[in-house]
Tab-separated table of C-alpha atoms and ligand atoms in Angstrom:
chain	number	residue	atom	x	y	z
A	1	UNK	CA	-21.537	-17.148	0.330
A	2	UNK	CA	-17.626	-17.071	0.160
A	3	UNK	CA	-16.342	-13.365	-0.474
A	4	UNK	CA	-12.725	-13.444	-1.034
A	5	UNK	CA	-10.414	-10.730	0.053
A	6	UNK	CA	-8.944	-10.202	-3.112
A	7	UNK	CA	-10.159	-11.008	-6.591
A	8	UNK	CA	-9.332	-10.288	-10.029
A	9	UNK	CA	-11.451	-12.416	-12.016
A	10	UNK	CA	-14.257	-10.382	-12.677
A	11	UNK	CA	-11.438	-7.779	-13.897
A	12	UNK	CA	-9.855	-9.806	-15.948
A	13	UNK	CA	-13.807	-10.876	-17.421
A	14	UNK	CA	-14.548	-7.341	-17.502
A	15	UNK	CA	-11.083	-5.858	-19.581
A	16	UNK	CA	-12.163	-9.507	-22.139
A	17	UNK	CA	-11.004	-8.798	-25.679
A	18	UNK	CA	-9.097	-5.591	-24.764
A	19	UNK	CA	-6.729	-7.374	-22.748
A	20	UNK	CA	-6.591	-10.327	-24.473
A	21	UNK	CA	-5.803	-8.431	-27.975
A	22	UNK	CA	-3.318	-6.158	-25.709
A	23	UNK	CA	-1.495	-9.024	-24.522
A	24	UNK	CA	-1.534	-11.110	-27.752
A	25	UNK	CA	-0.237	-8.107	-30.028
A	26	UNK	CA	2.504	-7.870	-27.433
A	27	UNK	CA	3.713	-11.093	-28.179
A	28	UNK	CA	3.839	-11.766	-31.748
A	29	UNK	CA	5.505	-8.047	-32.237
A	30	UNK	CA	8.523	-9.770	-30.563
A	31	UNK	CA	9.277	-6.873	-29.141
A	32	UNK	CA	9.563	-8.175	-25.389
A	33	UNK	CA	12.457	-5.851	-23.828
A	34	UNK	CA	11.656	-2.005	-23.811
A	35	UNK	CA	9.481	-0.738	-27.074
A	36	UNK	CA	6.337	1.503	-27.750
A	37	UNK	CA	4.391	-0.492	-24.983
A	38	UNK	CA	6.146	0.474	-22.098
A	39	UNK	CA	7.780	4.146	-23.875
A	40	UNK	CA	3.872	4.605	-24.101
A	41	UNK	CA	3.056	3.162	-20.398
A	42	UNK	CA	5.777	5.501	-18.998
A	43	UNK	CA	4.126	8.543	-20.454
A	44	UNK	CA	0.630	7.993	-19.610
A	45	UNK	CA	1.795	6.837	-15.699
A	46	UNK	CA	3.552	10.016	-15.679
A	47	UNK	CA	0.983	12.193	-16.633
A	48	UNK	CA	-1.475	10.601	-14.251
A	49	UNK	CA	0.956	10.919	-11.753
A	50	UNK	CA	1.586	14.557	-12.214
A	51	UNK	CA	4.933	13.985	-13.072
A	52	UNK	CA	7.767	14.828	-15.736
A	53	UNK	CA	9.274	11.333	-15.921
A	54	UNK	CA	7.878	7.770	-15.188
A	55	UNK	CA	10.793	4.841	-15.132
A	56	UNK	CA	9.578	1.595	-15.688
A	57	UNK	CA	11.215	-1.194	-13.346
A	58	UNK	CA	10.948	-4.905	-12.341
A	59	UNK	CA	9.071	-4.260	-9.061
A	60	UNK	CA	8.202	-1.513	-6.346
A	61	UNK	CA	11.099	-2.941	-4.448
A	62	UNK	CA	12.999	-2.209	-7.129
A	63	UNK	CA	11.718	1.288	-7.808
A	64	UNK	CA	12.530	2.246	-3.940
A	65	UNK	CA	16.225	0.875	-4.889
A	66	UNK	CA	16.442	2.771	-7.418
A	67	UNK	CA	15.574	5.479	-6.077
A	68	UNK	CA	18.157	5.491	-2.785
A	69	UNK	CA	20.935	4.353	-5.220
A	70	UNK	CA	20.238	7.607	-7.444
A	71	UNK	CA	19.838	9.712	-4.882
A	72	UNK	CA	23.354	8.681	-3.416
A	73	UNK	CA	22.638	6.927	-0.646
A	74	UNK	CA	24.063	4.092	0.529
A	75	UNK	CA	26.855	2.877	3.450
A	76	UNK	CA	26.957	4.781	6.267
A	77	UNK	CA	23.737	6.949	5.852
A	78	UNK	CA	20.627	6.801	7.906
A	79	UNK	CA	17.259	6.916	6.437
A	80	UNK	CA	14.178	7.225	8.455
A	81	UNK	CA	10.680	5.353	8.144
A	82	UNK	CA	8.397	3.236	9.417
A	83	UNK	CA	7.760	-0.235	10.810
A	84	UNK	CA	4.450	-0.692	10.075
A	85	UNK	CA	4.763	-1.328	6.688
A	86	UNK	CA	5.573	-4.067	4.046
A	87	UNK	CA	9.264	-5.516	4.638
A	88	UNK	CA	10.595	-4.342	1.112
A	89	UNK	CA	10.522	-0.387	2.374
A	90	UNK	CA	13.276	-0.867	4.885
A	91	UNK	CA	14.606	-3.844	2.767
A	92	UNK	CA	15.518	-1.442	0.061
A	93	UNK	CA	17.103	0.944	2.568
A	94	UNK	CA	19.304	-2.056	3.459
A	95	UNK	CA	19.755	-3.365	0.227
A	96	UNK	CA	21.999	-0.198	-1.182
A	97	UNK	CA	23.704	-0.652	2.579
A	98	UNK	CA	22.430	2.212	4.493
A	99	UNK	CA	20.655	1.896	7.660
A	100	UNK	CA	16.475	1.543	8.593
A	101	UNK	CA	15.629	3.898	11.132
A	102	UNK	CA	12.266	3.379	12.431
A	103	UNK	CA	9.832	5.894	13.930
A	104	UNK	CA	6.289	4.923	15.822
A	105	UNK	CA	3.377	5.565	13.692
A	106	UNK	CA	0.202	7.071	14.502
A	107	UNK	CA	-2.772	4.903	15.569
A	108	UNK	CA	-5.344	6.948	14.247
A	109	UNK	CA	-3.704	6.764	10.180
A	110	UNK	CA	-1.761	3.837	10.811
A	111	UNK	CA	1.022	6.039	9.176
A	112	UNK	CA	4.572	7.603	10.179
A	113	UNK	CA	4.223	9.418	13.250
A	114	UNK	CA	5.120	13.077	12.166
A	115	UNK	CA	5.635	14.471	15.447
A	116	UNK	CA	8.367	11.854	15.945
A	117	UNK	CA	10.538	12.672	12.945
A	118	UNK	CA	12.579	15.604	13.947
A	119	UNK	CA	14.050	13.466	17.077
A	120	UNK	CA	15.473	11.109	14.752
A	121	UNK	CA	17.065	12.809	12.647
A	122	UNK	CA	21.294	12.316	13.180
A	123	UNK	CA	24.471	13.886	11.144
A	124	UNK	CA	23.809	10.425	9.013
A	125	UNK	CA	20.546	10.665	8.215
A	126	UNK	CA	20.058	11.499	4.685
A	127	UNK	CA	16.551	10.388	3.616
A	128	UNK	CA	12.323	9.903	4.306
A	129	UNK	CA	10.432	7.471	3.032
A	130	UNK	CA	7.131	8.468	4.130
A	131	UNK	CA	4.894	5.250	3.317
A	132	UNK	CA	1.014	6.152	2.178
A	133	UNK	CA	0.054	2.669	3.766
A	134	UNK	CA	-3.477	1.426	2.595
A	135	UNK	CA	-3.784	4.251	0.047
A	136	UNK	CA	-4.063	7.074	3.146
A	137	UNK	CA	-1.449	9.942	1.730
A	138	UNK	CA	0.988	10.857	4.504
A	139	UNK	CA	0.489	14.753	5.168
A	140	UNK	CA	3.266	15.823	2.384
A	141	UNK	CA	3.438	18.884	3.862
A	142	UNK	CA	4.923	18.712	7.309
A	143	UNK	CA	7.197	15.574	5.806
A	144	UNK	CA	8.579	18.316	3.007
A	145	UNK	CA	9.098	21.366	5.465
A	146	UNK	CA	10.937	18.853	7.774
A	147	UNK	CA	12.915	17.534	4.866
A	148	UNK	CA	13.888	20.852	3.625
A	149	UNK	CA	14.845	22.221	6.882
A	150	UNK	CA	17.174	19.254	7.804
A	151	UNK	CA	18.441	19.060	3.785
A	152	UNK	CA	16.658	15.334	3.470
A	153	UNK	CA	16.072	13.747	0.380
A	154	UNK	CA	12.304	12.471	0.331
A	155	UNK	CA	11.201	9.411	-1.101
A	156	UNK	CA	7.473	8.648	-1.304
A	157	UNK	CA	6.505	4.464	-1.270
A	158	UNK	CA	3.414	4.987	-3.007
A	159	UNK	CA	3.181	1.302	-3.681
A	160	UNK	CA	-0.185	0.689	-2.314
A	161	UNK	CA	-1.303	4.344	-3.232
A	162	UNK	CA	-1.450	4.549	-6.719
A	163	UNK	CA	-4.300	6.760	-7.251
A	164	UNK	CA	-4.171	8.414	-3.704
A	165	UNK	CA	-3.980	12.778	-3.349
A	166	UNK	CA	-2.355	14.921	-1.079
A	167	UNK	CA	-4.811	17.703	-1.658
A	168	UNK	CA	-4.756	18.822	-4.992
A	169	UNK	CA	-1.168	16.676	-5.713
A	170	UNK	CA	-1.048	12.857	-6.490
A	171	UNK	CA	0.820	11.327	-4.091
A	172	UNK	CA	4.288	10.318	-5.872
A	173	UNK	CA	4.598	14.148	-7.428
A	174	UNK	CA	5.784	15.513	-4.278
A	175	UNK	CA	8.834	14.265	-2.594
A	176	UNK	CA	12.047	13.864	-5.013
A	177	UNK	CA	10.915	10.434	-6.386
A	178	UNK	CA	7.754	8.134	-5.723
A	179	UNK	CA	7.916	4.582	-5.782
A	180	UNK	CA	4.808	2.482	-7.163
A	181	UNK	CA	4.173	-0.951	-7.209
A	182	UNK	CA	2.182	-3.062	-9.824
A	183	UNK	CA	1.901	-6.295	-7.795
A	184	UNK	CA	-1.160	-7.584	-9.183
A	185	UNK	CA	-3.042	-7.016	-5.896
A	186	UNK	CA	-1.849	-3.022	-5.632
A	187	UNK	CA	-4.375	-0.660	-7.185
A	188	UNK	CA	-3.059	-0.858	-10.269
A	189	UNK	CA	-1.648	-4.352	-10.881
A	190	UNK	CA	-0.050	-6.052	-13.762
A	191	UNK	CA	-0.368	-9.635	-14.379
A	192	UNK	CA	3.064	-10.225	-12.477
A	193	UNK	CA	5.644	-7.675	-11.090
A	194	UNK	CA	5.989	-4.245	-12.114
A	195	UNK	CA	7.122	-0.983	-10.684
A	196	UNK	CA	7.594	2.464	-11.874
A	197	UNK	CA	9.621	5.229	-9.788
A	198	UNK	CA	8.067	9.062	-10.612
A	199	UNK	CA	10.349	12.176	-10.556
A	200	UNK	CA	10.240	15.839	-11.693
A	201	UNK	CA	14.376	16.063	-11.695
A	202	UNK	CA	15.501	14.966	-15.034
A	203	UNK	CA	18.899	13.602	-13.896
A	204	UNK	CA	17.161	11.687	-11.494
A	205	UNK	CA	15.482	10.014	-13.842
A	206	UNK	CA	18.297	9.756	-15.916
A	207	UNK	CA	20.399	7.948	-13.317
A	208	UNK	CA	17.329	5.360	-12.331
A	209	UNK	CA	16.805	4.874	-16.018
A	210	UNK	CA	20.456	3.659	-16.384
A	211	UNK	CA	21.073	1.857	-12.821
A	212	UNK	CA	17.906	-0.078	-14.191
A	213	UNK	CA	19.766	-1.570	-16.881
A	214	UNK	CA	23.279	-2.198	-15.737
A	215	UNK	CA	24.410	1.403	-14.957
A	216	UNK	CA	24.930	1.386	-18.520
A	217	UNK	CA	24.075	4.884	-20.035
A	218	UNK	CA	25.275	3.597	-23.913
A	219	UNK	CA	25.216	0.331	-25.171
A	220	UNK	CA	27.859	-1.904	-23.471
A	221	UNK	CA	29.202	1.046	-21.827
A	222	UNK	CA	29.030	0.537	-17.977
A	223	UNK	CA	29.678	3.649	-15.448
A	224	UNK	CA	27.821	2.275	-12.293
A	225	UNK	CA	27.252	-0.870	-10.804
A	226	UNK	CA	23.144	-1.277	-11.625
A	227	UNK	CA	20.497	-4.004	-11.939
A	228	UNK	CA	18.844	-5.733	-14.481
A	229	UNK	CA	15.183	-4.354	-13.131
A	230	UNK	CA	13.283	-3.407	-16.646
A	231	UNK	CA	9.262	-3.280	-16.687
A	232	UNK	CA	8.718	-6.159	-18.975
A	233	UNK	CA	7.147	-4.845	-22.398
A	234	UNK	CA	3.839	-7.499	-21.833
A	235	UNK	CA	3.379	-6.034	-18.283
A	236	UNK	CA	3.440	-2.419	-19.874
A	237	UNK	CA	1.023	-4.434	-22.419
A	238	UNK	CA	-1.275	-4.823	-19.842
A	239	UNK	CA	-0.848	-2.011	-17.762
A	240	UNK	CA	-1.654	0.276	-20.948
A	241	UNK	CA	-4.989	-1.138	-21.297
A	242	UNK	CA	-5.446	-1.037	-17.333
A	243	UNK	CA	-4.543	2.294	-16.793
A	244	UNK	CA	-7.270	4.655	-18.050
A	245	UNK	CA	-9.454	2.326	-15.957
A	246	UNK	CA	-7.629	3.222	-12.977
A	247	UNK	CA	-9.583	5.815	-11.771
A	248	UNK	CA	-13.390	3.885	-12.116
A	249	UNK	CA	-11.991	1.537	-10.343
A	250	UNK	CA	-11.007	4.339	-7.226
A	251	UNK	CA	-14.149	5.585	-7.094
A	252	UNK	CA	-15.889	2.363	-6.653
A	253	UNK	CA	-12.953	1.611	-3.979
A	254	UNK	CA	-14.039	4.693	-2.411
A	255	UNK	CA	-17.752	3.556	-2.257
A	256	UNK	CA	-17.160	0.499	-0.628
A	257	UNK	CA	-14.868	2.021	1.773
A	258	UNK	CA	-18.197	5.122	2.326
A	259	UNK	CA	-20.461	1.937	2.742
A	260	UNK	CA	-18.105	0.482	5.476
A	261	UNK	CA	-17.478	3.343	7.207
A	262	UNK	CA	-21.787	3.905	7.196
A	263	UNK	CA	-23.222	1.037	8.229
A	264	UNK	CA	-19.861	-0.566	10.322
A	265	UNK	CA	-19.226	2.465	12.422
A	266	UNK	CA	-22.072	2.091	15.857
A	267	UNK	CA	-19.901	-1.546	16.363
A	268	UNK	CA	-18.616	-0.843	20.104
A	269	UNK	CA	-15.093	-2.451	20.030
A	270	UNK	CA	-13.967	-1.423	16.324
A	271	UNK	CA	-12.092	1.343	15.290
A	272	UNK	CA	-13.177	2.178	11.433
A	273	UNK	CA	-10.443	4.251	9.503
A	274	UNK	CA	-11.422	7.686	9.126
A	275	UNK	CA	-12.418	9.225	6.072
A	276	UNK	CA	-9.650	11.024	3.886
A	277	UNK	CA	-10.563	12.772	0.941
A	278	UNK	CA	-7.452	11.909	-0.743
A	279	UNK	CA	-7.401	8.057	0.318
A	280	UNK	CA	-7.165	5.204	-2.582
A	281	UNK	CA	-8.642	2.135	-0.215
A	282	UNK	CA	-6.254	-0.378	-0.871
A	283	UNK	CA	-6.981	-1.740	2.312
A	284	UNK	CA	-9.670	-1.071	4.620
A	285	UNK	CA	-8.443	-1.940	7.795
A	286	UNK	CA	-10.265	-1.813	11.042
A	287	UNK	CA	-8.902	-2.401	14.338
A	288	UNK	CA	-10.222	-4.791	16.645
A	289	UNK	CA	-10.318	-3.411	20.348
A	290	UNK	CA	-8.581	-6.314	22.477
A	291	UNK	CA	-9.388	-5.085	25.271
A	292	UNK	CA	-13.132	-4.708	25.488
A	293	UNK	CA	-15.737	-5.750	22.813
A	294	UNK	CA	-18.808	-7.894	21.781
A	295	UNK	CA	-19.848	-11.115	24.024
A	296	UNK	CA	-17.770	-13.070	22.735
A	297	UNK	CA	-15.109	-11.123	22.482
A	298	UNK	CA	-14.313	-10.262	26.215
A	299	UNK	CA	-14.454	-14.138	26.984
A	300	UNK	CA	-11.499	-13.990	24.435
A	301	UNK	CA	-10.150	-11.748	25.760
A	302	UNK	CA	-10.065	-12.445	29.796
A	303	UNK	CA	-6.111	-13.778	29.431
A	304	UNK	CA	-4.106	-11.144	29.525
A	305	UNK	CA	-0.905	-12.884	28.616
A	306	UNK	CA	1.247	-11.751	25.795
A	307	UNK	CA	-0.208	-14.694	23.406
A	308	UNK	CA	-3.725	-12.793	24.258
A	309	UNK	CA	-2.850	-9.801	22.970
A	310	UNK	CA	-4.527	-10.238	19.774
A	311	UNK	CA	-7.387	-12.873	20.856
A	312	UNK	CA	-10.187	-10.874	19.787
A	313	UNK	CA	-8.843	-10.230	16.345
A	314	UNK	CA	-7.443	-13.378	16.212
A	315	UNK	CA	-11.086	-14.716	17.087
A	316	UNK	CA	-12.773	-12.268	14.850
A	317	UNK	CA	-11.203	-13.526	11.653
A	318	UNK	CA	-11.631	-17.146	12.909
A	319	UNK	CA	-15.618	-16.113	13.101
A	320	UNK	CA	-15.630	-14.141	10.133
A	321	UNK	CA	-14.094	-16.896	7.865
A	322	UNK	CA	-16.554	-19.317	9.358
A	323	UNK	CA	-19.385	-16.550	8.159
A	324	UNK	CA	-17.571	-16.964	4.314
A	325	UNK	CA	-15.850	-13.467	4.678
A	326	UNK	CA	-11.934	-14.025	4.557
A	327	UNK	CA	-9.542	-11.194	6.051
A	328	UNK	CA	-5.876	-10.567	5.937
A	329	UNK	CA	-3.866	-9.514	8.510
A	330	UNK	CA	-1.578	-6.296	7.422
A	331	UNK	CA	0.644	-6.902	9.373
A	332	UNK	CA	1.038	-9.327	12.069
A	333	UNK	CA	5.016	-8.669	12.758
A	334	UNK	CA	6.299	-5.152	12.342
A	335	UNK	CA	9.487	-4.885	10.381
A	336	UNK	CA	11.835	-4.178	13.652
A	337	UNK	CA	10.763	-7.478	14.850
A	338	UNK	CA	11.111	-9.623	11.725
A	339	UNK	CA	14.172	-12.322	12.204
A	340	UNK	CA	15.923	-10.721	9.113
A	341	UNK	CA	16.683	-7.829	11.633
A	342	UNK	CA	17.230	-8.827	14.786
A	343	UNK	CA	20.882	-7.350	14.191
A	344	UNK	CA	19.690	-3.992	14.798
A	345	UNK	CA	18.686	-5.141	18.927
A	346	UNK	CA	15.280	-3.887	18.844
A	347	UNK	CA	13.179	-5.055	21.655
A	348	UNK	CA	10.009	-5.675	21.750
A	349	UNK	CA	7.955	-2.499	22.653
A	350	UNK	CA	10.591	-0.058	21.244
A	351	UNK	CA	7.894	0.854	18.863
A	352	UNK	CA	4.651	0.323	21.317
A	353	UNK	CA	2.043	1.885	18.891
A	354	UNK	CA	3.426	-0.173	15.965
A	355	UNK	CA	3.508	-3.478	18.179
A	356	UNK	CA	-0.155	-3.160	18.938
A	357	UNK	CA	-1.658	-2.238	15.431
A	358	UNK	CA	0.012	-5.193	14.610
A	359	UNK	CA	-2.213	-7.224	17.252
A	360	UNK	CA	-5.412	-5.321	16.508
A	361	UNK	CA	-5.192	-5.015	13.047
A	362	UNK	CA	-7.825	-6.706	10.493
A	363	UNK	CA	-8.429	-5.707	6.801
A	364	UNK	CA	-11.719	-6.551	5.113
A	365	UNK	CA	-12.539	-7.540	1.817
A	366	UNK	CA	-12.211	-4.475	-0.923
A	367	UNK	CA	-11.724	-4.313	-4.508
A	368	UNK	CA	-13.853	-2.793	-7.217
A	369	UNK	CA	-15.502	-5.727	-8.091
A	370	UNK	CA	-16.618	-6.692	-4.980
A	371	UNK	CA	-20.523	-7.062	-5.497
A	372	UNK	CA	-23.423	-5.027	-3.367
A	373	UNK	CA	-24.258	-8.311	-1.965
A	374	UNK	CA	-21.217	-9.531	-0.509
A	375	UNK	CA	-20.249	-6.202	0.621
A	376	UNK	CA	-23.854	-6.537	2.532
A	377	UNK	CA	-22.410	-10.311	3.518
A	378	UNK	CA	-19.518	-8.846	4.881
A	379	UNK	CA	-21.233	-5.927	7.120
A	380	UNK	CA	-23.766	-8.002	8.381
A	381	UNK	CA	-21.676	-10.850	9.223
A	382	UNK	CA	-19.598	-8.195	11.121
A	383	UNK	CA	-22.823	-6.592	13.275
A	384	UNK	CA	-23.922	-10.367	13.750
A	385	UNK	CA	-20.822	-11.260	15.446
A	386	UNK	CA	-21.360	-8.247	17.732
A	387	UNK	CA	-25.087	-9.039	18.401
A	388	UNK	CA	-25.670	-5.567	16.620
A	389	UNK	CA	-29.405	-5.346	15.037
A	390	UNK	CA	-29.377	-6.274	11.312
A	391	UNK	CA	-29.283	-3.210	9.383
A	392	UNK	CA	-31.183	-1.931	5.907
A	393	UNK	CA	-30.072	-3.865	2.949
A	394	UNK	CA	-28.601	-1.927	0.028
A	395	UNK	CA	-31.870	-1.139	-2.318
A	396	UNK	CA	-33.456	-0.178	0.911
A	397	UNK	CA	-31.145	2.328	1.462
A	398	UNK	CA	-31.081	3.529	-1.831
A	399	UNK	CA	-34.906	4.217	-1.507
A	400	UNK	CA	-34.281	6.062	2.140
A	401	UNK	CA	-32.017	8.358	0.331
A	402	UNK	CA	-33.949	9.181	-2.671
B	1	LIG	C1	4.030	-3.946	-2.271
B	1	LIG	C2	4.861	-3.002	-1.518
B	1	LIG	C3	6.203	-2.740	-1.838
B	1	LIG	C4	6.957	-3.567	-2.820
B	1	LIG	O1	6.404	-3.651	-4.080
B	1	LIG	P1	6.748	-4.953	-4.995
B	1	LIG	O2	6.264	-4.534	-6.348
B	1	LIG	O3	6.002	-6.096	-4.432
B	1	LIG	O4	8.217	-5.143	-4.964
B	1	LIG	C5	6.860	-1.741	-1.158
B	1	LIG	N1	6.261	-1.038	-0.188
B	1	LIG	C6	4.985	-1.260	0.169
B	1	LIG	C7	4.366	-0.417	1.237
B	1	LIG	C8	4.252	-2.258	-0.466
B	1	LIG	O5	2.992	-2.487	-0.089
């Protein structure tokens, strides 16, 4: 058995006629820029989002752009995130020419490190962008009392958290805007790029809206220096018929993610995230203890030199592929280190708890369509690698509970 990490063939099988009707109307209305698909896709993302206004744009890179830019910042300030995180959330902080500054995350969320905040905070700093990495939702709360007692702008990347709750709030309704993603692999993908940013401040949206296309607010009028970042009206096209899907397909994320956390969790040597109520499952990521672990594992792991520091994961997905269960590694470099910003001098272990989730991380195989079996393939390829007894298969356990 081969389980991929990733797959969105049986989606596209499953959505058949409706998306291939969706995507065929789309085209022969020749109406590819703007139109009722994406006026329509903006309405319904809003609403699911809990939001006033939804603007459509290119990418979630785009959306956390457009978001700085109409929110004012740009040379000079200081906004504050993290480093464990994909490239584009300090990118776009760079991008309008204001400055990444990164805080340590938390080892047990794999998310900003709350506590840490307040200390970085200087006269320059003007922004947050809390990340809700994996689909875990960032506790809003303490990020908006900081925010509002230093005057910070907030900016939520919700780009792999579409679907994820703070509570009784969808992530992306709280902070000024939120920034989603529709990279085919996020939790709500289109067939391509795609982005929306989510706000409840009308002028905010107004501004995004027009920075999107040009910084022009009337035709050929141009007050700002903008983009050309438009969510195409065939992604919309897709995304409509997607979209009231969305939330089938988090709950079966969420059973996947129960059945991991069951039947994964008495494996000495891996840390299983912890359940959270509000938490979408884009990635389940474990983390691989380098330090001590199965048989194998500590013969990996003997070297203690700074290429050893992820053996044991490195080793784990080298066993687990051989099993036919492929991994990705999110991520192996943390921003702070990547080449691209070596400018800003910071050494390795300025950012120790980032550095090693970035040895120990491993994410496993989730996706609504991911069968029973091969989520059975993947846990008992896991517990066989650790020498852990076999456990009940899936109807068995069904029976045990009824
Ligand atoms: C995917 C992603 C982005 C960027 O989204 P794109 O649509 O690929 O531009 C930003 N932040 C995070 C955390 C992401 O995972």
């Amino acid at each position: 058995m081969n389980v991929p990490p990733f797959s969105l063939s049986q989606q596209i099988e499953d959505l058949g006629s409706d998306l291939e009707e969706a995507v065929l109307a789309s085209l022969r209305s020749g109406q590819y820029i703007g139109g009722a698909q994406v006026k329509a896709f903006e309405e319904s993302f809003a609403s699911y989002v809990g939001c006033e206004h939804a603007v459509g744009c290119n990418s979630g890179t785009d959306a956390l752009v457009l978001a700085l830019r109409a929110l004012g910042i740009g040379e000079g300030d200081e906004v504050i995130t993290c480093s464990f995180s994909f490239f584009a959330t300090a990118e776009a902080v760079s991008c309008v020419g204001a400055t990444p500054v990164f805080v340590d995350v938390d080892p047990n969320t794999c998310l900003i490190d709350l506590n840490l905040i307040e200390a970085a905070i200087t006269e320059r700093t003007k922004a947050l962008i809390p990340v809700h990495l994996f689909g875990r939702p960032v506790d809003m709360g303490q990020v908006m009392a900081i925010a509002k007692q230093h005057d910070l702008r907030v900016i939520e990347d919700c780009a792999q958290a579409t679907g994820a709750m703070w509570g009784e709030q969808p992530v992306g309704s709280i902070g000024d805007v939120g920034c989603f993603s529709f990279f085919p692999t996020k939790n709500l993908g289109a067939a391509g790029d795609g982005g929306a940013a989510t706000t409840n401040d009308p002028q905010l949206a107004k501004t995004m809206r027009e920075l999107a296309v040009h910084g022009m607010p009337k035709r050929y009028l141009h007050t700002a220096l903008g983009y050309n970042s438009r969510l195409d009206a065939l992604q919309a096209a897709v995304l409509n018929v997607k979209l009231p899907r969305l939330q089938g397909w988090i709950e079966k994320r969420k059973a996947i993610a129960k059945r991991y956390q069951e039947l994964l969790s008495d494996i000495p040597g891996i840390k299983i995230p912890s359940e959270d109520e509000g938490h979408s499952w884009n990635q389940f990521v474990i983390q691989i203890n380098n330090e001590s672990a199965g048989q194998n594992a500590s013969r990996a792991s003997s070297n203690h030199s700074a290429e050893a520091k992820s053996e044991h994961r490195d080793w784990l997905k080298t066993s687990l592929a051989e099993e036919g269960v492929n991994t990705i590694i999110y991520y192996p470099i943390p921003i702070h280190r990547q080449p691209a910003y070596a400018d800003l001098g910071l050494k390795e272990g300025s950012l120790p708890e980032t550095e090693e989730l970035c040895h120990n991380v491993l994410s496993l195989p989730i996706f609504p369509e991911l069968s029973e079996i091969e989520q059975q393939h993947v846990i008992s390829s896991l517990r066989k690698l650790y020498g852990m007894q076999e456990i009940i298969t899936m109807s068995e356990n069904k029976q045990n509970a009824a």
